[in-house]
Structures are given as structure tokens and as C-alpha cells.
XYZ file of C-alpha atoms in Angstrom:
556
model
C 4.960 0.027 -8.733
C 6.688 3.365 -9.299
C 4.985 6.455 -7.871
C 5.508 10.175 -8.091
C 3.573 12.923 -6.299
C 1.835 13.639 -9.599
C 0.415 10.110 -9.693
C -3.305 9.997 -8.989
C -4.170 9.376 -5.365
C -6.119 6.228 -6.197
C -3.108 4.668 -7.874
C -0.728 6.023 -5.245
C -2.876 4.589 -2.514
C -3.564 1.343 -4.325
C -3.781 -0.325 -0.937
C -6.893 1.682 -0.260
C -8.647 1.093 -3.583
C -10.967 -1.591 -2.296
C -14.350 -0.660 -3.661
C -15.799 -1.671 -6.996
C -19.193 -2.016 -8.616
C -21.666 -4.759 -7.834
C -25.204 -5.396 -9.021
C -28.081 -5.136 -6.621
C -29.319 -2.594 -4.142
C -28.653 -4.326 -0.830
C -25.340 -4.140 1.025
C -22.912 -6.803 -0.191
C -20.048 -7.248 2.231
C -17.304 -9.638 1.242
C -16.210 -10.068 4.823
C -19.488 -11.907 5.366
C -18.029 -15.276 6.024
C -18.987 -18.830 5.388
C -17.497 -22.191 6.129
C -14.851 -23.493 3.746
C -16.337 -24.550 0.432
C -19.672 -22.803 0.949
C -21.205 -20.850 -1.951
C -20.442 -17.153 -2.237
C -22.815 -14.814 -0.428
C -23.720 -11.424 -1.823
C -25.516 -10.015 1.185
C -25.900 -10.512 4.891
C -23.902 -9.944 8.026
C -20.716 -11.218 9.540
C -19.696 -11.895 13.118
C -16.571 -12.537 15.092
C -17.406 -16.241 15.233
C -17.915 -16.413 11.465
C -14.562 -14.789 10.853
C -12.831 -17.100 13.308
C -14.130 -20.090 11.376
C -13.095 -18.637 8.043
C -9.693 -17.076 8.701
C -6.414 -18.984 8.942
C -4.826 -19.404 12.361
C -2.085 -16.880 13.025
C 1.220 -18.468 14.001
C 3.946 -15.783 14.041
C 7.316 -16.794 12.671
C 10.214 -16.982 15.108
C 12.836 -18.067 12.592
C 14.539 -14.645 12.564
C 14.234 -12.028 15.305
C 14.165 -8.365 14.188
C 16.675 -5.778 15.409
C 13.781 -3.392 16.046
C 10.537 -5.023 17.262
C 7.197 -3.763 16.024
C 5.530 -1.141 18.214
C 2.192 0.628 17.697
C 1.770 -1.275 14.426
C 5.168 -0.247 13.017
C 7.170 -2.517 10.745
C 9.823 -4.669 12.419
C 13.280 -3.360 11.489
C 16.476 -5.072 10.378
C 19.752 -3.202 10.041
C 22.508 -5.642 10.991
C 24.791 -7.019 8.237
C 23.386 -9.970 6.344
C 24.897 -13.432 6.794
C 26.147 -15.657 3.956
C 23.440 -17.807 2.372
C 24.821 -21.012 3.912
C 24.420 -19.572 7.409
C 20.822 -18.425 6.961
C 18.013 -20.457 8.529
C 15.369 -22.075 6.344
C 11.742 -21.302 7.116
C 10.700 -24.679 5.707
C 13.422 -27.372 5.801
C 12.010 -29.391 2.886
C 10.176 -28.112 -0.226
C 6.404 -28.406 0.063
C 5.988 -28.597 -3.713
C 5.615 -32.024 -5.286
C 7.333 -31.208 -8.595
C 4.294 -29.954 -10.469
C 4.052 -26.847 -12.661
C 1.739 -23.832 -12.534
C 1.135 -20.804 -14.746
C 1.171 -17.309 -13.245
C -0.058 -14.028 -14.734
C 1.315 -10.955 -12.947
C 2.222 -7.317 -13.615
C 5.807 -6.370 -14.359
C 7.506 -3.017 -14.776
C 10.557 -3.069 -17.000
C 12.085 -5.812 -19.147
C 10.869 -9.257 -18.036
C 13.509 -11.940 -17.413
C 13.843 -14.625 -20.079
C 12.041 -17.913 -19.565
C 14.060 -20.729 -18.060
C 16.826 -18.505 -16.710
C 19.080 -19.558 -13.847
C 17.123 -17.550 -11.292
C 13.794 -19.139 -12.184
C 15.378 -22.582 -12.196
C 16.905 -22.085 -8.748
C 13.725 -20.800 -7.101
C 11.548 -23.433 -8.745
C 13.872 -26.202 -7.595
C 13.963 -24.870 -4.038
C 10.168 -24.474 -3.907
C 9.480 -27.803 -5.603
C 7.193 -26.107 -8.140
C 7.934 -25.006 -11.709
C 6.410 -21.667 -12.689
C 5.484 -20.705 -16.228
C 5.429 -16.913 -16.097
C 2.993 -14.829 -18.146
C 4.080 -11.360 -17.058
C 2.294 -8.326 -18.467
C 3.256 -4.660 -18.669
C 2.256 -3.189 -15.307
C 1.255 0.124 -16.901
C -1.481 -1.546 -18.978
C -2.083 -4.536 -16.728
C -5.735 -3.749 -16.096
C -6.535 -3.957 -19.799
C -4.801 -7.311 -20.199
C -6.308 -8.591 -16.956
C -9.837 -7.834 -18.109
C -9.295 -9.828 -21.282
C -7.785 -12.759 -19.375
C -10.677 -12.961 -16.918
C -13.255 -12.624 -19.671
C -11.815 -15.590 -21.566
C -11.668 -19.255 -20.758
C -7.917 -19.645 -20.432
C -7.414 -18.336 -16.904
C -3.964 -19.264 -15.560
C -3.494 -21.222 -12.350
C -2.519 -18.042 -10.469
C -3.604 -14.516 -11.323
C -2.168 -11.507 -9.502
C -4.580 -8.591 -9.004
C -3.468 -5.327 -7.336
C -6.153 -3.350 -5.535
C -5.876 -0.451 -7.977
C -7.068 -2.771 -10.763
C -10.092 -4.065 -8.814
C -12.704 -2.169 -10.715
C -15.895 -3.012 -12.566
C -15.936 -6.454 -14.146
C -12.556 -7.399 -12.706
C -13.984 -7.180 -9.188
C -17.046 -9.202 -10.197
C -14.871 -11.861 -11.817
C -12.996 -12.477 -8.574
C -15.957 -14.250 -7.016
C -16.850 -16.279 -10.087
C -13.430 -17.215 -11.471
C -11.316 -18.144 -8.470
C -11.115 -21.003 -6.006
C -12.292 -20.954 -2.411
C -9.157 -21.432 -0.308
C -11.048 -21.975 2.937
C -10.881 -25.792 2.687
C -7.080 -25.502 2.442
C -6.241 -22.603 4.764
C -9.024 -21.807 7.238
C -8.268 -22.377 10.885
C -5.556 -24.879 11.670
C -5.361 -26.090 8.050
C -2.958 -23.234 7.310
C -0.391 -24.718 9.684
C 0.676 -26.992 6.848
C 2.074 -23.777 5.320
C 3.993 -22.032 8.134
C 4.879 -18.900 6.171
C 1.248 -18.378 5.196
C 0.271 -18.962 8.822
C 2.645 -16.148 9.805
C 0.855 -13.606 7.594
C -0.964 -11.113 9.877
C -4.652 -11.823 10.383
C -5.607 -8.349 9.166
C -4.154 -9.163 5.737
C -6.213 -12.359 5.583
C -9.324 -10.397 6.513
C -8.730 -8.255 3.446
C -8.518 -11.475 1.403
C -12.145 -12.405 1.981
C -14.316 -11.670 -1.044
C -18.036 -12.442 -1.191
C -17.997 -14.463 2.003
C -15.112 -16.745 0.990
C -11.362 -16.758 1.482
C -10.216 -16.240 -2.103
C -6.983 -14.235 -2.071
C -3.392 -14.847 -1.060
C -2.246 -11.460 0.275
C 0.892 -9.402 -0.107
C 0.978 -7.865 3.360
C 1.373 -4.129 3.919
C 2.463 -2.183 6.967
C -0.281 -0.823 9.211
C 1.502 2.542 9.462
C 2.460 2.719 5.770
C 0.891 6.124 5.281
C 2.133 9.022 3.172
C 5.218 10.564 4.736
C 6.051 14.295 4.802
C 9.778 14.156 4.064
C 12.296 16.928 4.669
C 15.967 17.433 3.903
C 17.447 16.820 7.343
C 20.957 17.689 6.170
C 19.923 21.131 4.911
C 17.651 21.779 7.894
C 20.545 21.126 10.277
C 22.882 23.260 8.192
C 20.492 26.216 8.450
C 19.420 25.555 12.021
C 15.772 24.931 11.098
C 13.511 22.724 13.188
C 10.610 20.681 11.742
C 7.295 22.505 12.306
C 4.755 21.295 14.841
C 1.628 23.086 13.622
C 0.080 24.333 10.399
C 1.050 27.921 11.204
C 4.638 26.937 12.027
C 4.837 25.138 8.692
C 3.749 28.287 6.866
C 6.174 30.482 8.808
C 9.088 28.135 8.152
C 8.128 27.755 4.497
C 8.334 31.513 4.007
C 11.732 31.588 5.697
C 13.091 28.794 3.496
C 11.811 30.032 0.160
C 14.383 31.946 -1.889
C 13.282 32.079 -5.559
C 16.441 33.907 -6.687
C 18.479 30.988 -5.335
C 15.968 28.588 -6.947
C 14.947 27.179 -3.580
C 11.359 26.677 -2.476
C 10.089 25.288 0.774
C 7.945 22.445 -0.511
C 6.114 20.552 -3.195
C 2.361 20.012 -3.265
C 1.450 19.052 0.323
C -2.207 18.129 -0.156
C -1.808 14.529 0.999
C -0.027 15.651 4.163
C -2.710 18.284 4.725
C -5.369 15.586 4.852
C -3.429 13.922 7.682
C -2.613 17.190 9.470
C -6.307 18.070 9.551
C -7.420 14.548 10.503
C -9.368 13.774 7.329
C -10.830 10.319 6.824
C -9.353 7.935 4.218
C -10.978 7.244 0.866
C -13.825 4.809 0.315
C -14.918 2.518 1.780
C -13.343 3.941 4.957
C -14.634 7.441 4.278
C -17.497 7.466 6.791
C -17.732 8.497 10.432
C -20.578 8.747 12.896
C -21.690 12.213 13.891
C -24.802 12.734 15.967
C -26.126 9.297 15.054
C -25.664 9.912 11.330
C -23.010 8.782 8.887
C -20.951 11.652 7.493
C -18.701 11.335 4.450
C -15.114 12.651 4.489
C -16.013 15.353 1.960
C -18.796 16.639 4.241
C -16.493 17.330 7.178
C -15.187 20.842 7.802
C -11.642 19.519 8.176
C -11.691 18.380 4.545
C -12.288 21.940 3.365
C -9.782 23.267 5.908
C -7.097 20.942 4.534
C -7.738 22.199 1.007
C -7.722 25.829 2.159
C -4.391 25.387 3.994
C -2.781 23.726 0.973
C -4.148 26.519 -1.192
C -2.596 29.094 1.139
C 0.852 27.532 0.595
C 0.508 28.040 -3.143
C -0.757 31.580 -2.643
C 2.231 32.374 -0.419
C 4.601 31.305 -3.200
C 6.369 28.690 -1.064
C 5.494 25.746 -3.350
C 7.863 24.984 -6.214
C 6.402 26.517 -9.394
C 6.711 23.201 -11.259
C 4.291 21.714 -8.742
C 1.829 24.455 -9.644
C 2.260 23.592 -13.316
C 2.214 19.830 -12.571
C 5.391 19.256 -14.540
C 8.699 17.534 -13.864
C 9.399 15.222 -10.942
C 9.015 16.350 -7.336
C 11.518 13.800 -6.071
C 14.197 15.057 -8.431
C 13.647 18.606 -7.226
C 13.799 17.421 -3.626
C 17.085 15.544 -3.995
C 18.536 18.490 -5.920
C 17.730 20.844 -3.037
C 15.275 22.923 -5.071
C 12.497 22.027 -2.632
C 13.159 20.937 0.939
C 9.873 19.254 1.883
C 7.598 16.917 -0.034
C 5.286 13.953 0.576
C 5.441 10.472 -0.912
C 5.385 6.756 -0.097
C 7.718 5.029 2.319
C 9.896 3.509 -0.427
C 11.446 6.919 -1.035
C 13.189 6.870 2.361
C 15.566 4.123 1.327
C 15.394 4.842 -2.397
C 16.717 8.390 -2.237
C 19.242 7.522 0.467
C 20.695 4.770 -1.698
C 20.566 6.890 -4.843
C 22.356 9.853 -3.270
C 24.905 7.917 -1.185
C 27.595 8.080 -3.870
C 27.024 11.482 -5.472
C 26.014 13.340 -2.301
C 27.319 11.525 0.821
C 25.968 14.222 3.131
C 22.397 13.756 1.892
C 19.985 12.848 4.675
C 16.242 12.391 4.316
C 13.959 12.348 7.342
C 10.261 11.936 7.985
C 8.570 14.862 9.640
C 6.284 13.915 12.507
C 2.723 14.590 11.452
C 1.185 17.216 13.711
C -2.352 18.270 14.407
C -3.141 21.501 12.556
C -3.379 23.393 15.848
C -0.176 21.903 17.263
C -1.913 19.101 19.149
C -1.758 15.379 18.471
C -2.716 14.291 14.968
C -5.663 12.051 14.118
C -4.392 9.333 11.786
C -5.885 6.164 10.310
C -4.311 2.764 9.808
C -3.339 1.847 6.270
C -4.862 -1.161 4.539
C -3.161 -4.380 5.667
C -2.929 -5.716 2.101
C -3.074 -4.183 -1.358
C -2.089 -6.959 -3.776
C -3.460 -10.480 -3.994
C -2.947 -13.607 -6.039
C -5.909 -15.834 -6.828
C -6.051 -19.483 -7.853
C -8.234 -20.573 -10.747
C -11.555 -22.133 -9.856
C -10.849 -24.814 -12.474
C -7.586 -25.878 -10.854
C -7.465 -29.421 -9.486
C -6.801 -30.068 -5.824
C -3.272 -31.121 -6.697
C -2.659 -27.879 -8.586
C -4.118 -25.764 -5.778
C -1.762 -27.444 -3.321
C 1.193 -26.740 -5.622
C 0.115 -23.094 -5.808
C -0.067 -22.900 -2.025
C 3.353 -24.523 -1.684
C 4.737 -21.883 -4.039
C 2.988 -19.093 -2.113
C 4.391 -20.419 1.145
C 7.904 -20.278 -0.314
C 7.399 -16.749 -1.668
C 6.076 -15.544 1.719
C 9.199 -16.588 3.650
C 10.208 -13.988 6.268
C 13.174 -11.682 5.870
C 16.487 -13.227 6.911
C 15.707 -16.750 5.689
C 17.280 -18.685 2.833
C 14.046 -18.569 0.863
C 13.724 -14.808 1.170
C 17.347 -14.252 0.104
C 16.927 -16.509 -2.912
C 13.686 -14.836 -4.005
C 15.116 -11.330 -3.607
C 18.683 -11.730 -4.809
C 18.961 -15.073 -6.589
C 21.834 -17.514 -6.175
C 24.873 -16.325 -4.226
C 27.872 -16.347 -6.545
C 25.655 -16.409 -9.638
C 23.289 -13.469 -9.210
C 24.835 -11.648 -6.269
C 27.710 -11.587 -3.851
C 27.962 -10.549 -0.226
C 30.075 -7.418 0.320
C 30.604 -6.447 3.938
C 27.301 -8.016 4.890
C 25.382 -6.477 1.974
C 23.927 -8.621 -0.868
C 24.896 -6.920 -4.148
C 23.454 -8.061 -7.458
C 25.676 -8.406 -10.510
C 24.497 -7.837 -14.083
C 22.988 -11.295 -14.280
C 21.162 -10.709 -11.033
C 19.822 -7.352 -12.189
C 18.467 -8.979 -15.345
C 17.002 -12.125 -13.804
C 16.348 -11.781 -10.054
C 13.509 -9.285 -10.254
C 10.182 -8.884 -8.449
C 8.076 -11.735 -9.777
C 7.615 -14.341 -7.023
C 7.034 -11.462 -4.599
C 3.581 -10.845 -6.081
C 2.348 -14.357 -5.282
C 2.310 -13.775 -1.515
C 4.316 -11.874 1.082
C 4.504 -12.165 4.832
C 4.779 -9.438 7.441
C 6.097 -6.199 5.949
C 9.490 -5.215 7.388
C 12.063 -2.442 7.034
C 15.424 -4.007 6.146
C 18.317 -1.720 5.181
C 21.649 -3.287 6.208
C 23.516 -1.088 3.711
C 22.054 2.068 5.285
C 21.267 1.118 8.905
C 20.015 4.560 9.886
C 17.149 4.295 7.379
C 15.560 1.337 9.164
C 16.229 2.973 12.531
C 14.735 6.321 11.504
C 11.817 4.868 9.566
C 10.798 2.422 12.297
C 11.075 5.142 14.944
C 8.863 7.418 12.831
C 6.282 4.660 12.403
C 6.300 3.929 16.122
C 5.621 7.585 16.925
C 2.909 7.928 14.298
C 1.396 4.559 15.183
C 0.619 5.908 18.657
C -1.933 8.233 17.022
C -3.523 5.675 14.690
C -7.131 4.585 14.842
C -9.366 2.311 12.788
C -11.985 3.894 10.523
C -15.417 2.351 10.137
C -15.383 -0.873 8.088
C -11.639 -1.216 8.537
C -10.313 -4.513 7.191
C -13.414 -5.270 5.118
C -13.775 -5.678 1.381
C -16.822 -3.629 0.364
C -18.684 -3.726 -2.928
C -20.835 -0.722 -3.735
C -23.806 -0.971 -6.096
C -22.730 -0.021 -9.618
C -24.993 3.022 -9.833
C -22.851 4.769 -7.201
C -19.440 3.346 -8.072
C -18.209 6.528 -9.806
C -20.048 9.043 -7.677
C -16.905 10.550 -6.142
C -14.618 10.412 -9.166
C -14.649 14.141 -9.854
C -13.390 15.221 -6.445
C -9.693 14.502 -6.921
C -9.363 16.794 -9.932
C -11.451 19.427 -8.208
C -9.173 19.251 -5.149
C -6.157 19.893 -7.358
C -7.852 22.838 -9.051
C -8.790 24.362 -5.709
C -5.367 24.131 -4.069
C -3.753 25.652 -7.185
C -6.223 28.523 -7.232
C -8.046 27.552 -10.395
C -11.266 26.921 -8.463
C -12.669 28.211 -5.175
C -13.393 26.342 -1.961
C -17.027 27.285 -2.541
C -16.879 25.193 -5.727
C -16.182 22.165 -3.564
C -19.098 23.010 -1.302
C -21.316 23.149 -4.375
C -19.915 19.844 -5.620
C -20.703 18.218 -2.269
C -24.292 19.451 -2.491
C -24.565 17.979 -5.972
C -23.029 14.740 -4.711
C -25.758 14.459 -2.078
C -28.519 15.051 -4.639
C -26.960 12.677 -7.194
C -26.901 9.689 -4.899
C -24.719 10.568 -1.926
C -27.618 10.524 0.507
C -28.805 7.179 -0.867
C -25.278 5.831 -0.597
C -25.198 7.019 3.022
C -28.306 4.968 3.782
C -26.777 1.958 2.031
C -23.647 2.169 4.172
C -25.665 2.729 7.332
C -27.526 -0.512 6.723
C -24.289 -2.291 5.873
C -22.634 -1.193 9.116
C -25.692 -2.062 11.179
C -25.689 -5.586 9.742
C -21.967 -6.287 9.462
C -20.441 -4.351 12.319
C -17.998 -1.465 12.310
C -14.810 -3.332 11.424
C -13.454 -6.769 10.660
C -11.783 -7.009 14.054
């Protein structure tokens, strides 16, 4: 899904949007586990033994070894030239599909490929399963998804991103989809080696209402928002990345030259939350302090992060279009109008690839996140999964097994035949290999697009053989930042809040933006927090306290 810094934080951090409404007043924790095939549970506790019975065994793949091993939770990296398709290993020698067909509803951004095209035919033949695609516009997917789940014609597989798991959609997950425990829990998953290689943390996030319901698209544990800077321009001017909040301000003032149409940065609010050690969003927004649960918005560092971001605007070092919330921050960054901005990890490769022809000297780098006072930062692991596919509860056993065979094919690790076929299509038809780089032709661009990817995905990797330094730099950054990561309370759990509190915190994002831009005062946030407590925040605190007492502090 495309993101810009102006995108709302909930959509930007779709991997963290894991809370939705649920009826009832008692804690309902979906990580509460049950044996395969057991009825869904809406309340109760979980334990390590329960999870061990419910979760699939983890059998890491050894088919392809990475150039850069994972360290401190970082993504494994690949930067060597790719081999021809015929020389690639297969993760599963023979197709697991039995020749059946399944229907899949999934989001899609852009022009969907035509039915029955050469790409679909090739993947279906290799997987042994024919897919009838029912793609929907990703920008309005939630609306279409609600209608699909409310009706009786639910497809065999339905893809649901975390940012769409709201209201009735969340409730429908437990009532509309099949329990996969009887097929995947424990050693049963070994029938599907690529699913067995999916990290356990991603499977933990696939437990809803006490049952294993989702097939996850894995995310990287250190896939947090990155403060990027123009390394090429920094080196040209002799600037060094800052190591404290004050150094950032001092450097920003030195960089900013309005007459030359150069400003130091874009809106840095998301980075500020990391610099000041703020907790993530719900449900991971609580910490213990003096025996009491404290919400992220009640901590002093939350206000300090807003005040620091506000001071950047007041100093005039933020690009004026960021103040006006207009235009695209990434475009300004690549044009050299602003030299620092924050965004998702996809921008590292995306901008490098985009600028490689028109600006060969362009170099993007991730700034190490610092503690506000110059000490070590306090950072929190990202959600291990943010997109899931679910199998219809009405599907027969044969159909479920075909769906799992398809998911196993889609989840093949990087560097395998299956992964190359899913990503680039047929060699010689959809792409060709140029100096070890798969390059799509027009047919490949039209047909070999991200569709199968949404069914399931294995361990997240960084693979940039066309720009080796990107994988090297990105993985090194993740390794350094991963050393400062910690798990928040309830990490790895799917949490359902009672509906009466589901929207309690909705107003804070807009208020944050008003405060940092000077339209509101920090005292307005303090007042809003007081109102939040009176309007249900204190009750919600008690609800979470009971939940944590019963379920434990994290899924692992």
C-alpha cells in the first residue's frame, strides 16, 4: 500500500492497527488459545502451554542462505546477483495442490491483471491450484469487505489488512472463517514447509478469539519508521547526523536556507515519538508505573515529543508545505528541498531506484535514532504481521487443503523458484535476467503484480541485488536499532476492546498535528487527556489491568 508522510498514522502503521470493537465488558483476548477445532472463546486467560498446543511448529527454511544474517531482529539481507530461474532451488519439489480451484478476494492498487493471463496460468500450474481472483480497489477495500462479509457469498480466501480490522469486520473474523488449528497446529504444519518457516511471532498474531484463523504476511520486527537523510548532500557539506534532540535543532538551523529553497526537514513527529521513547499505539500503549497502568498519552515524554516537534516548526526549519500539509514530502526530499524526513522502510530502495538514472549521485541513509538527551533510545518492536488471509468457514476440507497448498507456494522464501515466479512471472515471458537482475517487460508489468503475495508471506527480507548498498545499509541500520528494541505489554496479542471505548482515542492524532503546527497549545493536549480519563480512560485502564493479570504481559 502506498504511503506518504501525510497519510494518517493508523493507516501508515497498519501493522499496529490491531484493536477493534467487541461486545461485552470483560477482557476478550484472542490469544487465549484452545485445541484445534474447539469453539471460539471470548474471555479467559492464555498460557505458554496453551500457545504451544495451538501454534504451528517453527521449522526455519535452509533452502537459501542470506548474504547478511539476521541480528537483533533485523531482516536477513540479500544483495548478490540473482541466478537464472533454472538454477534456483525449489522450496517444495512437487506441487502440493491437487488441481482444485479457489476464489480469492484481496485489495489491489492500480489496474488489475486480466483473468486467465499467462502469469496467473503459470503460477496456478506450479502451485497445483487454480485461483479465481476477485480483486477490489485497495483505497475503498474496507467498504467492499464489509459488504462481502455481511453477505452469504464469502469467497474461499479473504484477505484482510490490519488497517481494515474495525467494527463489524473484526467481529466477522471469528464467525465467518475456518479454524486452521486442525491443519496447522504443532507438527501438522510440517506438511507445508514454507508455512512452517513463518516466524512464530507472526502466527501468534494470527490467533483470533482463541483459535488459529489467519494466514499471516510476515513483517520485520525492526520495521519501524525511519528518519531518512540525504547522505550525498550531508557529505558534500561536511554535516554529521545528529545524536541528540538539541544537535538536531542546531543542525537544522544550519541547513535551512529559505532563499535557496532548502529546509532542514519535513514533519518529524513520528521520529520524535521514538526519540523520546514513547509507547506504540493501542493495544501496546500501556506501561506499568508504580503498580499502575499508564497510557502513552499520560507520560511526560509524549508531551515532550510534541513540544520538540513544535519547536522545529517554530524555528522555521520545517518545509513550509509540511506546515500547510500540501504536496508530497518524498518529492521535496528527493529534489533536495528538504534534507531529512521520516517514512516507511520501502522508501530506502524506492527512492534509490527512482533516482539512479536521473541523479546517480543520490544517496539516502537512515539516521540512527538517538535518545533525546544523547543517550541510547528506547524503541519498541514492530508488529510481526499486519495482513492476513482467512479461509471461509463453509469451505470443505478438500478446499481448505487447496487453500493451504496455495498459501505454502505463495510463502516461499526469497531466492527460490516459487518466489521468483510469484514476484516476476515467467523468465523470457514476463522478465529477463540482466547482469543478475530480474527486469520485467511490459507484459510482466501488466500481469506479474502483487496478488499472490497477500495470501501468505514468509520471513521478511531485504533483497536489493540491483542496488547492493541498500540491503547492506538497511540491514546494518536495523541491526543497530534492534539492539535497543524491547517488547511492550501485550506484545504479539490480538486484543479486542469493548465497543464503548473503541473510539476513545480517535481525536488525539488530529490534536497532535494541530499542536506541533502551532494551531493548538500543549496545554490543550493535557486538557484532552483529562477528558479522556473522565470519558472512559480510567475504566479502560481497569479493563486492561484485568486483561494483563489474566493473560500475561505478552504472547511470548
